[in-house]
Coordinates of C-alpha atoms in Angstrom, one line a residue:
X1 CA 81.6 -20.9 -16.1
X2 CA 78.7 -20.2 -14.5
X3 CA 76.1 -22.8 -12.9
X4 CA 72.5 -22.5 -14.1
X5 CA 69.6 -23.6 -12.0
X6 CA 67.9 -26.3 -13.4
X7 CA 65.8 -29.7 -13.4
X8 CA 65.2 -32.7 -15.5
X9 CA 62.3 -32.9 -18.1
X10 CA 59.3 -34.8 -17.5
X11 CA 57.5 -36.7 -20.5
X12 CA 54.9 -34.6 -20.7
X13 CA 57.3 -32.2 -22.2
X14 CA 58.8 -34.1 -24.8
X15 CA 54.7 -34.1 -25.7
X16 CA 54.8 -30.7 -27.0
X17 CA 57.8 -31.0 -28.3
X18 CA 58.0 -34.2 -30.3
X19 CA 57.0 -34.4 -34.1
X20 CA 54.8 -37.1 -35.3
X21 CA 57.1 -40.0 -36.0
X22 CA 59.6 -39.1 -33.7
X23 CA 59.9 -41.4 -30.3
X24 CA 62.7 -41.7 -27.3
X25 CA 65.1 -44.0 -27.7
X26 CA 67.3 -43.3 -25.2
X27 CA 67.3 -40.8 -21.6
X28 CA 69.7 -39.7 -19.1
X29 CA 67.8 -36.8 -16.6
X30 CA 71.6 -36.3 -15.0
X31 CA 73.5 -34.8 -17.5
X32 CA 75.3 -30.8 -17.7
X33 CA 75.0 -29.0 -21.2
X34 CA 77.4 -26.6 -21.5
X35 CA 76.4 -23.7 -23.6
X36 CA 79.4 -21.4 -25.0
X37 CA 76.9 -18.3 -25.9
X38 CA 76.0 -18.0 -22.2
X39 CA 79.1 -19.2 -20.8
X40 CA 77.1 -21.2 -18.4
X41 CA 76.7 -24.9 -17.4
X42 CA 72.9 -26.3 -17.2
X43 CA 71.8 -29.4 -15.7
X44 CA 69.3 -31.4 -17.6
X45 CA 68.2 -34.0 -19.4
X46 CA 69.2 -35.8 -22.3
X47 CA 67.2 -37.1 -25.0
X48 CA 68.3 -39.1 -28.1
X49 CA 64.6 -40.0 -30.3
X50 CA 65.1 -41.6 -33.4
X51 CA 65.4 -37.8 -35.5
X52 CA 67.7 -35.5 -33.1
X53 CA 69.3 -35.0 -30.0
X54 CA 67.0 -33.1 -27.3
X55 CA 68.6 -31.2 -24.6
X56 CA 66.2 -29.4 -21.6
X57 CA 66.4 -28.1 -18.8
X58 CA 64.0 -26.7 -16.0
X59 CA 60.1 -26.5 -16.3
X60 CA 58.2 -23.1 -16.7
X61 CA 54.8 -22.6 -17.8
X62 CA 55.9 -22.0 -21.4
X63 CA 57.8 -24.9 -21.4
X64 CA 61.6 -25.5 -20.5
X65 CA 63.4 -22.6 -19.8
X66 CA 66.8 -23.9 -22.0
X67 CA 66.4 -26.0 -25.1
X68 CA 68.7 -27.9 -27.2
X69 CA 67.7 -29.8 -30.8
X70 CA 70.4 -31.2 -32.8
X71 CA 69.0 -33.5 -35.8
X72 CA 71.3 -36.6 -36.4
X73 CA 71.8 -35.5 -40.0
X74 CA 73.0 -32.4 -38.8
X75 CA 75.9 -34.3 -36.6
X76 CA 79.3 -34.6 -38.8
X77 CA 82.0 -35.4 -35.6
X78 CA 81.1 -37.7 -32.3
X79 CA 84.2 -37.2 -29.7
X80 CA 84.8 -37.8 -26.4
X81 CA 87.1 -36.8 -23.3
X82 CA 85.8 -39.1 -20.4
X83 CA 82.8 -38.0 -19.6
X84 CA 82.7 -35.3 -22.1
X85 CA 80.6 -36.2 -25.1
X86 CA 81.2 -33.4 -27.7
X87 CA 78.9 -32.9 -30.8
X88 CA 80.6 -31.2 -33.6
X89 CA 77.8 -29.7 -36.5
X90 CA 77.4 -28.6 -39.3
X91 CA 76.2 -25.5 -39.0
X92 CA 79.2 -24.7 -36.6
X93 CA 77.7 -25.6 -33.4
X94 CA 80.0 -27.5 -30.8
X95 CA 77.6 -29.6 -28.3
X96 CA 79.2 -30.5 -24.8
X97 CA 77.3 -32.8 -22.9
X98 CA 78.6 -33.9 -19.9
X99 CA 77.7 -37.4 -18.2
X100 CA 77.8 -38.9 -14.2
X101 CA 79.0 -41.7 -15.4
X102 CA 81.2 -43.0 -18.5
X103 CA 79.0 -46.0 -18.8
X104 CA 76.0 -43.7 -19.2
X105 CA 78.2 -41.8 -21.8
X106 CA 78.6 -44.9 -24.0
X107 CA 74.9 -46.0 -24.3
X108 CA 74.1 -42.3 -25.2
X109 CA 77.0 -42.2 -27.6
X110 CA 76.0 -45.7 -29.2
X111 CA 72.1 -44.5 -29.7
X112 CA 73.6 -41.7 -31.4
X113 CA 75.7 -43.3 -33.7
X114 CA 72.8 -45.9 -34.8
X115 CA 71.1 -43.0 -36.4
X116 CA 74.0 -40.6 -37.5
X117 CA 75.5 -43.8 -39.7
X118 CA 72.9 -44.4 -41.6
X119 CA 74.3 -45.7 -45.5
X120 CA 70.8 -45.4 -46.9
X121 CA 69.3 -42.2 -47.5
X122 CA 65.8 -44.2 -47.5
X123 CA 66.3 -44.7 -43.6
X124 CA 66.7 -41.3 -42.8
X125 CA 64.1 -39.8 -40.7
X126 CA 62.3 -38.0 -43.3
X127 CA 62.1 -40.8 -45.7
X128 CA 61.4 -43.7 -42.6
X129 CA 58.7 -42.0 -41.2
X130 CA 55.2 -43.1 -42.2
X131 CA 53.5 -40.8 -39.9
X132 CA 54.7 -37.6 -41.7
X133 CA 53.6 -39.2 -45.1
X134 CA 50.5 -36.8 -45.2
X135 CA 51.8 -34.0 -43.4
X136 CA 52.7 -30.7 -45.1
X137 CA 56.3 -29.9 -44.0
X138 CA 57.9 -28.3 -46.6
X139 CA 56.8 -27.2 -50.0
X140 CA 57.7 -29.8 -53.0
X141 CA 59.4 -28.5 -55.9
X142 CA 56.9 -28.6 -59.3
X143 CA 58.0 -27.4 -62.7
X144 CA 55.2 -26.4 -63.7
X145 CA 53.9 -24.2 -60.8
X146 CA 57.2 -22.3 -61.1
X147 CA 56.7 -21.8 -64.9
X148 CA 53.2 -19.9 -63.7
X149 CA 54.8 -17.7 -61.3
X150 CA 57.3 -16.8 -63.8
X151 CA 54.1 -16.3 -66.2
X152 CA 52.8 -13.7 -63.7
X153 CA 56.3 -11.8 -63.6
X154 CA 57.0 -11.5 -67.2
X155 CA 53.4 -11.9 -68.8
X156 CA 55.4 -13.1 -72.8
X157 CA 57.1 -15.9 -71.2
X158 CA 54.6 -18.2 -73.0
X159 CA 55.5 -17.0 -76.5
X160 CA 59.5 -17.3 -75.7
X161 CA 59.5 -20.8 -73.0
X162 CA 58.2 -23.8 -72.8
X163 CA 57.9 -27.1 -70.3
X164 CA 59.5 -29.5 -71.8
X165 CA 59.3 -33.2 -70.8
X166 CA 62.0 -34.9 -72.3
X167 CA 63.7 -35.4 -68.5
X168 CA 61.0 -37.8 -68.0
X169 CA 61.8 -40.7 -65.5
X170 CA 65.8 -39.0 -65.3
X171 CA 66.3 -40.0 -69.0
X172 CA 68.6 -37.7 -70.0
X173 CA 69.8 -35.7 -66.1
X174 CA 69.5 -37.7 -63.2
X175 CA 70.4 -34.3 -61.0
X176 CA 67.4 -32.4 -62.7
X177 CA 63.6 -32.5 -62.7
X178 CA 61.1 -34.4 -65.0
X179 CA 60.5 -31.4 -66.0
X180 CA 62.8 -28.3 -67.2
X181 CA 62.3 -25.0 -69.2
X182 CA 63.4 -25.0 -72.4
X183 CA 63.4 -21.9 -75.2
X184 CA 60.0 -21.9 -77.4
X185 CA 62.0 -22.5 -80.6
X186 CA 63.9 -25.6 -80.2
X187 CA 62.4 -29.0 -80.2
X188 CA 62.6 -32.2 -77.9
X189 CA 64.7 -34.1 -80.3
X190 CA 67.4 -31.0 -80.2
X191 CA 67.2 -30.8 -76.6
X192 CA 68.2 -33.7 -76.2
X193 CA 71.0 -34.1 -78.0
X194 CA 72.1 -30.8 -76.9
X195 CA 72.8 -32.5 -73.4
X196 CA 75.4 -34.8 -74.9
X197 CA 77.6 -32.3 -75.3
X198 CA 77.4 -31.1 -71.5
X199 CA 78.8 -33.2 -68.3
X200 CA 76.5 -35.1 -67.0
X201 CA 73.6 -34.2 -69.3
X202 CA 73.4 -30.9 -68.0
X203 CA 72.0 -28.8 -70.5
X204 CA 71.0 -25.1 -70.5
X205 CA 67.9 -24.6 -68.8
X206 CA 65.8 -21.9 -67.4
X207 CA 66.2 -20.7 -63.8
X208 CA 65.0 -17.3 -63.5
X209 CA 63.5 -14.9 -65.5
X210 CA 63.1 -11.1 -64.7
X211 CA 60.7 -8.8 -65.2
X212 CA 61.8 -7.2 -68.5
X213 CA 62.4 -11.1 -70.1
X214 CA 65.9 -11.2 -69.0
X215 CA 66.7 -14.5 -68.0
X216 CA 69.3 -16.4 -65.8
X217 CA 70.0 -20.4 -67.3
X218 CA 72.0 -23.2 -65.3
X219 CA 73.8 -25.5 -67.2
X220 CA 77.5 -27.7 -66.8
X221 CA 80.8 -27.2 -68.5
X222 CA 80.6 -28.2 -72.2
X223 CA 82.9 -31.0 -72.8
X224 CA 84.9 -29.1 -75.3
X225 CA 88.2 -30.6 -74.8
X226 CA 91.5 -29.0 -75.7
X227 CA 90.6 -28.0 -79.5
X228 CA 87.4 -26.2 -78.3
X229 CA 85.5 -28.3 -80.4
X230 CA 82.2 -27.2 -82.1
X231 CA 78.8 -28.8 -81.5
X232 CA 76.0 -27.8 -83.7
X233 CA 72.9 -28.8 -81.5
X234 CA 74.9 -26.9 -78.3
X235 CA 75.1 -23.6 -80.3
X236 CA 71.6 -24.2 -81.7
X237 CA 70.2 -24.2 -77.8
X238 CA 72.8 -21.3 -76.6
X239 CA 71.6 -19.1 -79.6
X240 CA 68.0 -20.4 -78.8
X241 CA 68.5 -19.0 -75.6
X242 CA 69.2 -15.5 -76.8
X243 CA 66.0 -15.0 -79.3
X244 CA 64.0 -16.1 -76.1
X245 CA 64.0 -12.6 -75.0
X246 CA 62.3 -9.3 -76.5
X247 CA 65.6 -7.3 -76.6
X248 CA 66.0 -6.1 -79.9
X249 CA 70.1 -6.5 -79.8
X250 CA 70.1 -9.3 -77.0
X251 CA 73.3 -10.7 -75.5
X252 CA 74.4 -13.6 -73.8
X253 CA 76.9 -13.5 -70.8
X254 CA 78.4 -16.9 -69.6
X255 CA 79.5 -17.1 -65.9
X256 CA 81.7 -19.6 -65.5
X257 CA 82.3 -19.8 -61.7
X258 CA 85.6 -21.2 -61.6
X259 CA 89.2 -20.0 -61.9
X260 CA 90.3 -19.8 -65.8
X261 CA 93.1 -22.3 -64.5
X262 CA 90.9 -24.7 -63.3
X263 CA 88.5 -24.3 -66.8
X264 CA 91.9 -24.9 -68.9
X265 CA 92.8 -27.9 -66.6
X266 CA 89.8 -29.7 -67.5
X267 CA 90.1 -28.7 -71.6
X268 CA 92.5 -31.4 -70.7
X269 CA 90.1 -34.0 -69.6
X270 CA 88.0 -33.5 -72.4
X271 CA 85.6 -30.9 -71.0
X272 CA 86.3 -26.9 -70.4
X273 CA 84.8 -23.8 -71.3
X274 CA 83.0 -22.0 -74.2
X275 CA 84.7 -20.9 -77.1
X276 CA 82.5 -17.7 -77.8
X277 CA 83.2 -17.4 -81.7
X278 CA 81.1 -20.0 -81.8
X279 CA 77.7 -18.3 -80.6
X280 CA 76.4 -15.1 -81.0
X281 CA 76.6 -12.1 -79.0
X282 CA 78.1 -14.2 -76.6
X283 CA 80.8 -12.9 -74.2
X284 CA 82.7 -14.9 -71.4
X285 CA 83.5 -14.1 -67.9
X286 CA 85.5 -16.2 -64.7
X287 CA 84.5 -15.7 -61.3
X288 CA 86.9 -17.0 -59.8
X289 CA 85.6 -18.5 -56.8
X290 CA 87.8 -21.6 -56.1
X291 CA 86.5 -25.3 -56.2
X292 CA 84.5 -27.3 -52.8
X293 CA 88.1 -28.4 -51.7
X294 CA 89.5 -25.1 -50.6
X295 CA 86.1 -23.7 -49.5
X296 CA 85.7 -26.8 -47.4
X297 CA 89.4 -26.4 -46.1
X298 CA 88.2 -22.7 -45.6
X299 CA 85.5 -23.4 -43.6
X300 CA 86.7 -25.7 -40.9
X301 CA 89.8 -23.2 -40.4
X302 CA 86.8 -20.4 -40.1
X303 CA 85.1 -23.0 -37.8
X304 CA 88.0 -24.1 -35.5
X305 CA 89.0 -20.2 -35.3
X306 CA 85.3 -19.3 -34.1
X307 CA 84.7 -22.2 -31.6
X308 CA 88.2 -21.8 -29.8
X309 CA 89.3 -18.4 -30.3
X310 CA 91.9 -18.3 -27.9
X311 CA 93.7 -21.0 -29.5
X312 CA 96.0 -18.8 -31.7
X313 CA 95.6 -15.9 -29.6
X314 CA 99.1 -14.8 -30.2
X315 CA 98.2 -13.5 -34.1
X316 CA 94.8 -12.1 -32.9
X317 CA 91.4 -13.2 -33.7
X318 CA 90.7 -11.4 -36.6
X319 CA 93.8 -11.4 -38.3
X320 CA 92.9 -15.2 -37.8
X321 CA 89.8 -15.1 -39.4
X322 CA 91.6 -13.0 -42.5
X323 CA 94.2 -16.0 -42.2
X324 CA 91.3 -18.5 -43.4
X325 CA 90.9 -16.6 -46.6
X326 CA 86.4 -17.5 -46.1
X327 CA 86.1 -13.7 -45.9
X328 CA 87.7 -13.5 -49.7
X329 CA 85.9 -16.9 -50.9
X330 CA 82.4 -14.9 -49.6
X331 CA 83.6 -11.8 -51.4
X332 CA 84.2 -13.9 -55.0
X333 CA 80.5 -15.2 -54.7
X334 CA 79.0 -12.0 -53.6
X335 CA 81.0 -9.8 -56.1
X336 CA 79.8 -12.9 -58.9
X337 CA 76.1 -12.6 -57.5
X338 CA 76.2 -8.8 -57.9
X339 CA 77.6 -8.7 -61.6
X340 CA 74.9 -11.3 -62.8
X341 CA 72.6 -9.4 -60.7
X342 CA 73.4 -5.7 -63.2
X343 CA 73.9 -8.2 -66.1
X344 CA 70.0 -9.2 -65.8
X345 CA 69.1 -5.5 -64.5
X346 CA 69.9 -4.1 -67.9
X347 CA 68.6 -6.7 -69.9
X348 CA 71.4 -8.9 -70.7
X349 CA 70.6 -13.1 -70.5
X350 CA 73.1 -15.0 -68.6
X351 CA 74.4 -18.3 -68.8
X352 CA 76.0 -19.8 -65.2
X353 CA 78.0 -22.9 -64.8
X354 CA 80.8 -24.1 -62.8
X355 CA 83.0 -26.9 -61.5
X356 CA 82.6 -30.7 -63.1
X357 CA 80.3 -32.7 -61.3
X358 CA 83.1 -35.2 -60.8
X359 CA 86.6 -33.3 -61.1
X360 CA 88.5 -36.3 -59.2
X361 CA 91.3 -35.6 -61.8
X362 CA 95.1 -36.7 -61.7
X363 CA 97.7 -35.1 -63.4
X364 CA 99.8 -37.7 -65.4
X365 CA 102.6 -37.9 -68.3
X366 CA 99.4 -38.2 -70.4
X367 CA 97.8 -35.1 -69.6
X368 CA 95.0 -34.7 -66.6
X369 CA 92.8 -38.5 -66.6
X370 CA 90.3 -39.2 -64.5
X371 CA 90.7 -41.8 -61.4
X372 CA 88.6 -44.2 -62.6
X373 CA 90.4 -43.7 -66.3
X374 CA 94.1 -44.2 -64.4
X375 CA 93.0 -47.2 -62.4
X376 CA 91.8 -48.4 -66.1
X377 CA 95.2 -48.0 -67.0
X378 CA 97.0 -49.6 -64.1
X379 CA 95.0 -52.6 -64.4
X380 CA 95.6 -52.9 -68.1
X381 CA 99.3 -52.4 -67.8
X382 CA 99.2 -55.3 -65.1
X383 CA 100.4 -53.4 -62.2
X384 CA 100.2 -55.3 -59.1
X385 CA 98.3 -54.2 -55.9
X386 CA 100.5 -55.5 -52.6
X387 CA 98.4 -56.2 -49.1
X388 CA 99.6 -53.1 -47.7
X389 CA 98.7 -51.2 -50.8
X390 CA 101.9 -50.9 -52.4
X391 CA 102.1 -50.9 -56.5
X392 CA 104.5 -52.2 -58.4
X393 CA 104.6 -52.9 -62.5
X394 CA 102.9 -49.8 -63.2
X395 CA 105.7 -49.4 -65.9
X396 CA 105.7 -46.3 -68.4
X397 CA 102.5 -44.8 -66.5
X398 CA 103.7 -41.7 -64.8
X399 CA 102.0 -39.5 -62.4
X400 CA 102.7 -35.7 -61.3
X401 CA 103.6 -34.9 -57.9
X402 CA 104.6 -31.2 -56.2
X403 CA 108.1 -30.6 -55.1
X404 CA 107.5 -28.7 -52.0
X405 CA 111.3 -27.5 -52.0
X406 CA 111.8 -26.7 -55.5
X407 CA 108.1 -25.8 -56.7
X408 CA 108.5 -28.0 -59.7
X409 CA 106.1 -30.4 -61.1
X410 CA 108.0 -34.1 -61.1
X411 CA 106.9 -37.1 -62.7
X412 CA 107.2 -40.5 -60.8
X413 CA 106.0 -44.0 -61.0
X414 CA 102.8 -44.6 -58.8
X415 CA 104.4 -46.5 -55.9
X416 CA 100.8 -47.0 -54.0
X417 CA 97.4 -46.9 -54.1
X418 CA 95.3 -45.2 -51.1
X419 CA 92.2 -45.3 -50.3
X420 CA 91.1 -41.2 -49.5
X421 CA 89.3 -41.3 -45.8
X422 CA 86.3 -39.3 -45.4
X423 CA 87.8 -35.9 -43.8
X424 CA 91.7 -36.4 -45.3
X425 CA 92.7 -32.6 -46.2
X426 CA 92.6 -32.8 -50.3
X427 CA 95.4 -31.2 -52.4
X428 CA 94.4 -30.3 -56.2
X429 CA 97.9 -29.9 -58.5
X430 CA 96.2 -27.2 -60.0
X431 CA 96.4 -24.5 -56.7
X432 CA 100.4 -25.1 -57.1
X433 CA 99.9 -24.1 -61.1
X434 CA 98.2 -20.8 -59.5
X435 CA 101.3 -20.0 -57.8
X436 CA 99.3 -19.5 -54.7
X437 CA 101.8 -18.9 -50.9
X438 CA 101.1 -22.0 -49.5
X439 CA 103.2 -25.3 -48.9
X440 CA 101.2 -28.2 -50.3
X441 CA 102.3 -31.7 -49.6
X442 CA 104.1 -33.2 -52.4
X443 CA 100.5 -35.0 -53.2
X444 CA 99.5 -36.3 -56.7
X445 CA 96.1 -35.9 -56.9
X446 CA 92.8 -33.7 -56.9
X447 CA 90.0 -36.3 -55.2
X448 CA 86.8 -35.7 -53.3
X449 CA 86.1 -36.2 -49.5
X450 CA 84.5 -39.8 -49.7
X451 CA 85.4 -40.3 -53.3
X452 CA 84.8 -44.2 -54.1
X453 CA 88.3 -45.1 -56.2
X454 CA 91.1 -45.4 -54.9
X455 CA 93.6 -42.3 -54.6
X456 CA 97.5 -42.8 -55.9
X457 CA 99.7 -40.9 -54.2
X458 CA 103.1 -40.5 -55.0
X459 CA 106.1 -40.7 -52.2
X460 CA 109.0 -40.3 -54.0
X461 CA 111.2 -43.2 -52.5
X462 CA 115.0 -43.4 -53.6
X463 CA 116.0 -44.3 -57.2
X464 CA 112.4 -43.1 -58.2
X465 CA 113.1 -42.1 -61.9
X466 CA 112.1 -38.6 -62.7
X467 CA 110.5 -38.3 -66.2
X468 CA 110.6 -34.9 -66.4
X469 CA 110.3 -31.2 -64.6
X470 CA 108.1 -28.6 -65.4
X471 CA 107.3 -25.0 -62.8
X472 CA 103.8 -25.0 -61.5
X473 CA 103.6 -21.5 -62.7
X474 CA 104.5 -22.3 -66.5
X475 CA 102.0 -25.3 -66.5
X476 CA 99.7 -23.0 -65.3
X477 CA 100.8 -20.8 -68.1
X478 CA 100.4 -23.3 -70.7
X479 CA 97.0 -24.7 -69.4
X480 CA 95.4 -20.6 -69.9
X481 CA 96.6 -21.2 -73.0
X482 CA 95.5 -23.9 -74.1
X483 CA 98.2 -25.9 -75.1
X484 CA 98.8 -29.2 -73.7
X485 CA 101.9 -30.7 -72.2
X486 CA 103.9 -33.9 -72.7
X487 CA 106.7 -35.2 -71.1

């Protein structure tokens, strides 16, 4: 690497480049950044203020002549290698900050964590900060001001929407606004109940509408469960939905983002997908774009590939980055985006939902439960939790695990319960059901990164009785179906 010429940072710098709010906490004028774009190294100073990490070099007249800003929020991996402080972010960056001293690297690394572990989202830097409180940094989402500027594109919107208030104070949707867009027709009363029937109170609501009164509505999976059960008030909003247009023959496309395997498997679990006899003009389409765990697993591949591309140089870099499958996951969303996108164009209304808001599913002799509804279980069976996390008493309750060598679905007693570290890779028993090439650990569970419960995991010890066998690929079968499976 090459060795830029450079100088510490005065104060009078940090001046003009400070926010309001936003003070030193901690400086080191000695340290070398190195920057992997230039393939340089450039002495500096480091700067850790109570929003970001500031890196900057020599003085011009225009200010410093490099510049580093890395938020804490934006920080997801602290490591170390002596005197090597490494940032890894979020948005891909890899920050190398080299110290004199490892002393020196400590304090800097111990300012740094004070603000990147913050528990409460209240203490963040945009909520702490009373200075800011007045300041105009970003635009605030209101309802109502976007129901105007979709007045302005499609002039009838009045006639065919409405703002409705019955969100008020998170009532019915804690993860929408006070206020949503509702069709014309329908009432508060049937709004409301129409959000029983979707997770999380997620009910159809407007999101876009187009110039020719097409219109694009968000909503969750309906909890339909495995007999595709019918609710009134739903179909009364969904058909609602269609007259809110001028089409003359108007039609309703629903997107549902996920894989039909992953729909089916949550029919299971009581939720699902439409059944489209049950509204009019209604048609249903998969997207197929897989669920947050194997775009997050995606992702870091895609990231570890890009930072250190010489680090399977043997296969070549891009057959590397094909090897991540991202380029396919960005082609589902793109090739989804575009269909909605001619849907709307020719006047047709579309309906988009996608993955459960809490899919932390297991796969057990009693169909797919949730984790909260198989710890229910264990607890009421009286299964006993050892110090070192081992179960035992779980009787009858059977959970699902992958044979890696045979490909077969096997049925064992839970014989521990984990808790799932922030980070762990996460293996959903529904990718084997695809019959995707991949060797998945013989795991029994689909959970979240961070995911509160506890995970059970299944490790097959000797004399584990098997309660049954099934192929991934004819569960997987089955689930499309619709039929459900008992040992």
């Amino acid at each position: 690497m090459a060795v830029a010429q450079g100088g510490g940072a005065s104060g009078s710098v940090l001046e003009n480049v400070l926010i309001k709010g936003e003070y030193p906490m901690h400086e080191d004028p000695s340290v070398t950044y190195e920057n992997p774009l230039l393939n340089t190294i450039c002495p500096g100073t480091l700067t850790v203020t109570n929003f970001r990490v500031l890196f900057t070099t020599q003085l011009t007249e225009q200010g410093p002549d490099h510049f580093s800003s890395v938020p804490h929020t934006c920080i997801e991996k602290i490591s170390k290698k002596k005197t090597l402080l490494i940032l890894d972010c979020k948005d891909v960056r890899v920050v190398k900050i080299k110290f004199t001293k490892s002393q020196l690297l400590e304090k800097a690394e111990m300012t740094i964590k004070t603000f990147c572990n913050v528990r409460k989202q209240t203490s963040v830097f945009a909520w702490d900060n009373k200075e800011l409180e007045n300041a105009t940094l970003c635009v605030p989402f209101i309802q109502e001001q976007e129901y105007e500027r979709f007045s302005v594109r499609y002039p009838g919107l009045e006639s065919l929407w409405r703002l409705c208030r019955v969100n008020q104070n998170y009532a019915i949707c804690d993860t929408y606004p006070p206020v949503l867009i509702t069709p014309a027709s329908l009432p508060d009363d049937s709004v409301a109940a129409a959000a029983e029937y979707r997770s999380r109170g997620r009910l159809p609501c407007l999101s876009y509408i187009h110039t020719n009164g097409a219109s694009i509505t968000r909503c969750a999976q309906p909890k339909s469960g495995m007999m595709q059960k019918k609710r009134d008030v739903d179909v009364q909003l969904t058909n609602a939905l269609l007259r809110a247009t001028p089409s003359a023959t108007p039609s309703l496309y629903i997107m549902d983002a996920r894989p039909k395997i992953n729909a089916a498997a949550n029919r299971a679990a009581g939720a699902g997908y439409e059944n489209t006899s049950h509204y009019e003009n209604a048609s249903l389409h998969f997207l197929n774009i897989d669920n947050i765990h194997v775009m997050r697993k995606a992702y870091y591949e895609l990231k570890d590939v890009c930072v250190d591309p010489e680090k399977d140089s043997k296969s070549g870099f891009l057959t590397s980055i094909e090897g991540t499958q991202w380029l396919n996951h960005i082609l589902r969303i793109l090739s989804g985006a575009n269909t909605i996108t001619q849907y709307i164009e020719s006047g047709g209304n579309v309906l988009v939902h996608c993955f459960p808001s809490s899919d932390h599913q297991i796969l057990t002799s009693e169909g797919f439960l949730d984790l909260d509804a198989a710890l229910h279980q264990l607890e009421s069976r009286g299964a006993q939790v050892g110090p070192d996390g081992t179960l035992s008493g779980t009787g009858d309750f059977l959970v699902a695990g992958l044979d890696a060598r045979t490909g077969t679905l096997v049925y064992d007693r839970p014989t521990a319960l984990l808790t799932n570290p922030p980070g762990a890779p996460v293996v959903d028993i529904t990718q084997g059901a695809r019959g995707k090439r991949r060797r998945l650990r013989p795991l029994s569970v689909a959970a979240t990164e961070g995911h509160r419960m506890r995970v059970l995991s299944v490790h097959g010890p000797a004399g584990t009785t098997r309660a049954g066998t099934l192929r991934a690929s004819e569960l997987g079968d089955r689930l499309c179906r619709g039929e459900e499976y008992r040992v």
